[in-house]
mmCIF file of C-alpha atoms in Angstrom:
data_model
loop_
_atom_site.group_PDB
_atom_site.id
_atom_site.type_symbol
_atom_site.label_atom_id
_atom_site.label_comp_id
_atom_site.label_asym_id
_atom_site.label_seq_id
_atom_site.Cartn_x
_atom_site.Cartn_y
_atom_site.Cartn_z
ATOM 1 C CA MET H 891 94.409 114.409 66.588
ATOM 2 C CA ALA H 892 96.831 115.300 69.348
ATOM 3 C CA ASP H 893 99.889 113.073 69.838
ATOM 4 C CA LEU H 894 99.622 112.877 73.638
ATOM 5 C CA LYS H 895 102.508 111.505 75.672
ATOM 6 C CA TRP H 896 103.379 111.690 79.362
ATOM 7 C CA TYR H 897 106.314 113.801 80.512
ATOM 8 C CA VAL H 898 107.829 114.665 83.875
ATOM 9 C CA LEU H 899 107.922 118.385 84.592
ATOM 10 C CA ARG H 900 110.351 119.668 87.229
ATOM 11 C CA ALA H 901 108.997 122.412 89.458
ATOM 12 C CA VAL H 902 110.312 124.271 92.487
ATOM 13 C CA SER H 903 109.909 121.827 95.379
ATOM 14 C CA GLY H 904 106.923 122.684 97.560
ATOM 15 C CA GLN H 905 105.279 124.758 94.818
ATOM 16 C CA GLU H 906 103.846 121.915 92.748
ATOM 17 C CA LYS H 907 100.219 122.883 93.429
ATOM 18 C CA LYS H 908 100.873 126.525 92.607
ATOM 19 C CA VAL H 909 102.621 125.587 89.333
ATOM 20 C CA LYS H 910 99.792 123.193 88.455
ATOM 21 C CA GLY H 911 97.267 125.987 89.076
ATOM 22 C CA TYR H 912 99.214 128.443 86.894
ATOM 23 C CA LEU H 913 99.459 125.823 84.131
ATOM 24 C CA GLU H 914 95.752 124.988 84.247
ATOM 25 C CA ASN H 915 94.797 128.674 84.091
ATOM 26 C CA GLU H 916 97.145 129.433 81.205
ATOM 27 C CA ILE H 917 96.114 126.318 79.256
ATOM 28 C CA ALA H 918 92.433 127.249 79.660
ATOM 29 C CA ARG H 919 93.129 130.898 78.727
ATOM 30 C CA GLN H 920 94.860 129.858 75.499
ATOM 31 C CA LYS H 921 92.314 127.086 74.801
ATOM 32 C CA LEU H 922 94.925 124.311 74.690
ATOM 33 C CA GLU H 923 92.996 121.736 76.773
ATOM 34 C CA ASP H 924 93.068 119.262 73.862
ATOM 35 C CA PHE H 925 96.861 119.376 73.780
ATOM 36 C CA VAL H 926 97.472 119.332 77.561
ATOM 37 C CA PRO H 927 94.482 117.423 78.964
ATOM 38 C CA GLU H 928 95.944 116.219 82.250
ATOM 39 C CA LEU H 929 98.339 117.366 84.976
ATOM 40 C CA VAL H 930 99.003 115.055 87.927
ATOM 41 C CA ILE H 931 100.935 115.613 91.140
ATOM 42 C CA PRO H 932 101.624 112.071 92.393
ATOM 43 C CA ALA H 933 100.501 112.112 96.034
ATOM 44 C CA GLU H 934 99.152 109.880 98.771
ATOM 45 C CA LYS H 935 96.690 110.561 101.560
ATOM 46 C CA VAL H 936 98.321 110.353 104.962
ATOM 47 C CA TYR H 937 96.575 110.450 108.312
ATOM 48 C CA GLN H 938 98.409 112.087 111.207
ATOM 49 C CA MET H 939 97.483 112.539 114.830
ATOM 50 C CA ARG H 940 97.586 116.209 115.890
ATOM 51 C CA ASN H 941 96.352 117.329 119.312
ATOM 52 C CA GLY H 942 94.467 114.041 119.703
ATOM 53 C CA LYS H 943 92.631 114.478 116.388
ATOM 54 C CA LYS H 944 93.183 112.600 113.164
ATOM 55 C CA LYS H 945 94.068 114.938 110.290
ATOM 56 C CA MET H 946 94.257 113.897 106.647
ATOM 57 C CA ARG H 947 96.795 115.547 104.386
ATOM 58 C CA GLU H 948 98.332 114.799 101.034
ATOM 59 C CA ARG H 949 102.016 114.008 100.791
ATOM 60 C CA SER H 950 103.795 114.136 97.450
ATOM 61 C CA TYR H 951 105.488 110.923 96.288
ATOM 62 C CA PHE H 952 107.982 112.904 94.236
ATOM 63 C CA PRO H 953 108.451 116.430 95.604
ATOM 64 C CA GLY H 954 109.271 118.863 92.813
ATOM 65 C CA TYR H 955 107.744 116.819 89.983
ATOM 66 C CA ILE H 956 104.462 117.010 88.044
ATOM 67 C CA LEU H 957 103.301 114.456 85.459
ATOM 68 C CA VAL H 958 102.032 116.132 82.290
ATOM 69 C CA SER H 959 100.043 114.516 79.487
ATOM 70 C CA ALA H 960 100.722 116.726 76.474
ATOM 71 C CA ASP H 961 101.427 117.041 72.778
ATOM 72 C CA LEU H 962 104.639 119.076 72.984
ATOM 73 C CA ASN H 963 104.958 119.201 69.186
ATOM 74 C CA HIS H 964 101.832 121.338 68.858
ATOM 75 C CA GLY H 965 102.541 125.037 68.417
ATOM 76 C CA GLU H 966 103.570 126.840 71.568
ATOM 77 C CA VAL H 967 102.702 124.139 74.148
ATOM 78 C CA PHE H 968 106.338 123.337 74.970
ATOM 79 C CA HIS H 969 107.262 127.023 75.233
ATOM 80 C CA LEU H 970 104.123 127.847 77.268
ATOM 81 C CA ILE H 971 104.853 125.167 79.884
ATOM 82 C CA ASN H 972 108.515 126.201 80.189
ATOM 83 C CA THR H 973 107.638 129.865 80.797
ATOM 84 C CA ILE H 974 105.282 129.244 83.747
ATOM 85 C CA PRO H 975 106.690 130.685 87.026
ATOM 86 C CA GLY H 976 108.100 127.922 89.223
ATOM 87 C CA VAL H 977 108.845 125.551 86.326
ATOM 88 C CA ILE H 978 112.464 124.393 86.179
ATOM 89 C CA GLY H 979 112.068 122.375 82.992
ATOM 90 C CA PHE H 980 111.271 118.901 81.749
ATOM 91 C CA LEU H 981 113.091 115.848 83.004
ATOM 92 C CA GLY H 982 115.168 114.537 80.132
ATOM 93 C CA ALA H 983 115.805 117.987 78.624
ATOM 94 C CA ASN H 984 118.652 120.330 79.502
ATOM 95 C CA GLY H 985 117.049 122.962 81.719
ATOM 96 C CA LYS H 986 114.689 125.347 79.920
ATOM 97 C CA SER H 987 116.327 124.679 76.581
ATOM 98 C CA THR H 988 113.683 125.145 73.897
ATOM 99 C CA ASP H 989 115.614 123.291 71.206
ATOM 100 C CA LYS H 990 115.748 119.888 72.942
ATOM 101 C CA MET H 991 112.486 118.016 73.432
ATOM 102 C CA PRO H 992 112.277 115.841 76.573
ATOM 103 C CA ALA H 993 111.962 112.075 76.453
ATOM 104 C CA PRO H 994 108.412 110.852 77.173
ATOM 105 C CA LEU H 995 107.706 108.276 79.878
ATOM 106 C CA ARG H 996 107.265 104.650 78.855
ATOM 107 C CA PRO H 997 103.687 103.277 79.211
ATOM 108 C CA GLN H 998 104.661 100.938 82.080
ATOM 109 C CA GLU H 999 106.141 103.901 84.000
ATOM 110 C CA VAL H 1000 102.957 105.920 83.500
ATOM 111 C CA ASN H 1001 100.812 103.005 84.698
ATOM 112 C CA ARG H 1002 102.982 102.575 87.782
ATOM 113 C CA PHE H 1003 102.787 106.284 88.687
ATOM 114 C CA LEU H 1004 99.085 106.658 87.975
ATOM 115 C CA GLY H 1005 98.238 103.372 89.661
ATOM 116 C CA LYS H 1006 99.931 104.697 92.763
ATOM 117 C CA THR H 1007 97.880 107.886 92.696
ATOM 118 C CA GLU H 1008 94.475 106.448 91.763
ATOM 119 C CA GLU H 1009 93.974 103.642 94.298
ATOM 120 C CA GLY H 1010 90.657 104.998 95.533
ATOM 121 C CA ASP H 1011 89.289 107.101 98.343
ATOM 122 C CA GLU H 1012 90.637 105.048 101.234
ATOM 123 C CA ASP H 1013 94.190 104.502 100.002
ATOM 124 C CA THR H 1014 96.089 104.724 103.270
ATOM 125 C CA SER H 1015 98.722 102.313 104.440
ATOM 126 C CA MET H 1016 96.741 101.769 107.644
ATOM 127 C CA LEU H 1017 93.696 100.452 105.796
ATOM 128 C CA ASN H 1018 95.846 98.159 103.667
ATOM 129 C CA THR H 1019 97.625 96.724 106.704
ATOM 130 C CA THR H 1020 96.783 93.125 107.497
ATOM 131 C CA PHE H 1021 96.019 92.406 111.113
ATOM 132 C CA ILE H 1022 96.417 88.921 112.586
ATOM 133 C CA ARG H 1023 94.690 87.409 115.602
ATOM 134 C CA GLY H 1024 96.966 87.541 118.651
ATOM 135 C CA GLU H 1025 98.961 90.592 117.484
ATOM 136 C CA SER H 1026 99.592 93.454 119.895
ATOM 137 C CA ILE H 1027 98.254 96.863 118.917
ATOM 138 C CA LYS H 1028 98.176 100.375 120.337
ATOM 139 C CA VAL H 1029 94.947 102.390 120.205
ATOM 140 C CA MET H 1030 95.632 105.743 118.484
ATOM 141 C CA ASP H 1031 92.157 107.299 118.457
ATOM 142 C CA GLY H 1032 88.941 107.357 120.442
ATOM 143 C CA PRO H 1033 88.182 106.900 124.142
ATOM 144 C CA PHE H 1034 90.834 104.173 124.546
ATOM 145 C CA ASN H 1035 93.610 106.335 123.025
ATOM 146 C CA GLY H 1036 97.006 105.279 124.391
ATOM 147 C CA PHE H 1037 95.923 101.817 125.584
ATOM 148 C CA THR H 1038 97.522 98.642 124.263
ATOM 149 C CA GLY H 1039 95.658 95.458 123.505
ATOM 150 C CA THR H 1040 95.579 92.118 121.752
ATOM 151 C CA ILE H 1041 93.596 91.345 118.598
ATOM 152 C CA GLU H 1042 90.918 88.689 119.178
ATOM 153 C CA GLU H 1043 89.055 88.859 115.828
ATOM 154 C CA VAL H 1044 89.615 90.566 112.469
ATOM 155 C CA PHE H 1045 86.756 91.649 110.171
ATOM 156 C CA ASP H 1046 88.527 92.618 106.925
ATOM 157 C CA GLU H 1047 85.334 93.384 104.990
ATOM 158 C CA LYS H 1048 84.198 95.865 107.670
ATOM 159 C CA LYS H 1049 87.738 97.090 108.431
ATOM 160 C CA LYS H 1050 87.119 96.414 112.131
ATOM 161 C CA LEU H 1051 88.844 94.522 114.936
ATOM 162 C CA ASN H 1052 87.707 92.968 118.194
ATOM 163 C CA VAL H 1053 90.464 93.805 120.648
ATOM 164 C CA THR H 1054 90.996 92.976 124.316
ATOM 165 C CA VAL H 1055 92.279 96.054 126.158
ATOM 166 C CA LYS H 1056 93.458 95.975 129.770
ATOM 167 C CA ILE H 1057 91.603 98.699 131.692
ATOM 168 C CA PHE H 1058 92.110 99.027 135.474
ATOM 169 C CA GLY H 1059 93.721 95.590 135.554
ATOM 170 C CA ARG H 1060 90.820 93.841 133.762
ATOM 171 C CA ASN H 1061 90.611 92.624 130.179
ATOM 172 C CA THR H 1062 87.850 94.491 128.360
ATOM 173 C CA PRO H 1063 86.643 93.604 124.829
ATOM 174 C CA VAL H 1064 86.464 96.573 122.464
ATOM 175 C CA GLU H 1065 85.513 96.895 118.769
ATOM 176 C CA LEU H 1066 87.776 99.300 116.874
ATOM 177 C CA ASN H 1067 88.256 100.454 113.270
ATOM 178 C CA PHE H 1068 91.533 99.745 111.460
ATOM 179 C CA MET H 1069 92.150 103.511 111.467
ATOM 180 C CA GLN H 1070 92.016 103.665 115.269
ATOM 181 C CA VAL H 1071 94.961 101.316 115.875
ATOM 182 C CA GLU H 1072 98.543 100.723 114.888
ATOM 183 C CA LYS H 1073 100.666 97.598 115.214
ATOM 184 C CA ILE H 1074 103.268 97.408 117.949
ATOM 185 C CA GLN H 1075 106.548 96.241 116.471
#
């Protein structure tokens, strides 16, 4: 039975995905999946407006770090991970030193990191924002892009708002998704 613990692996910043890919390939090639079952790059989904279109991309919570579930005491696992291109070393160990084992993460730290990365498909800050009747918003997407308005009704279960938008000097009621608006501070 493998003695699996979570460790933080330092990688060259911006190359986390490449390092993760190298690790997964090498682990599979050497049939060590039982001793390194999981590699996680803590990231969040972020929606950005580009050229009037909403684009989703992932942004790393901790650039340059990868969470690794592994049994580092088994054979060559520790050495294998340290020799992957782009790996700087484990957090808690001195560089690529092969004589000092890194300190594993505490269970509450692991839960906090993994909870942050496994919130579900729609884990954006916009969808988790609470809207209140009477608040001012700016429309960020759709045919009313750029208009400002006032929230009249909030439908949390549907993630929709009824908003009054001023168009050509007249108040016009519009139904919008949470993703189409942002609060005006």
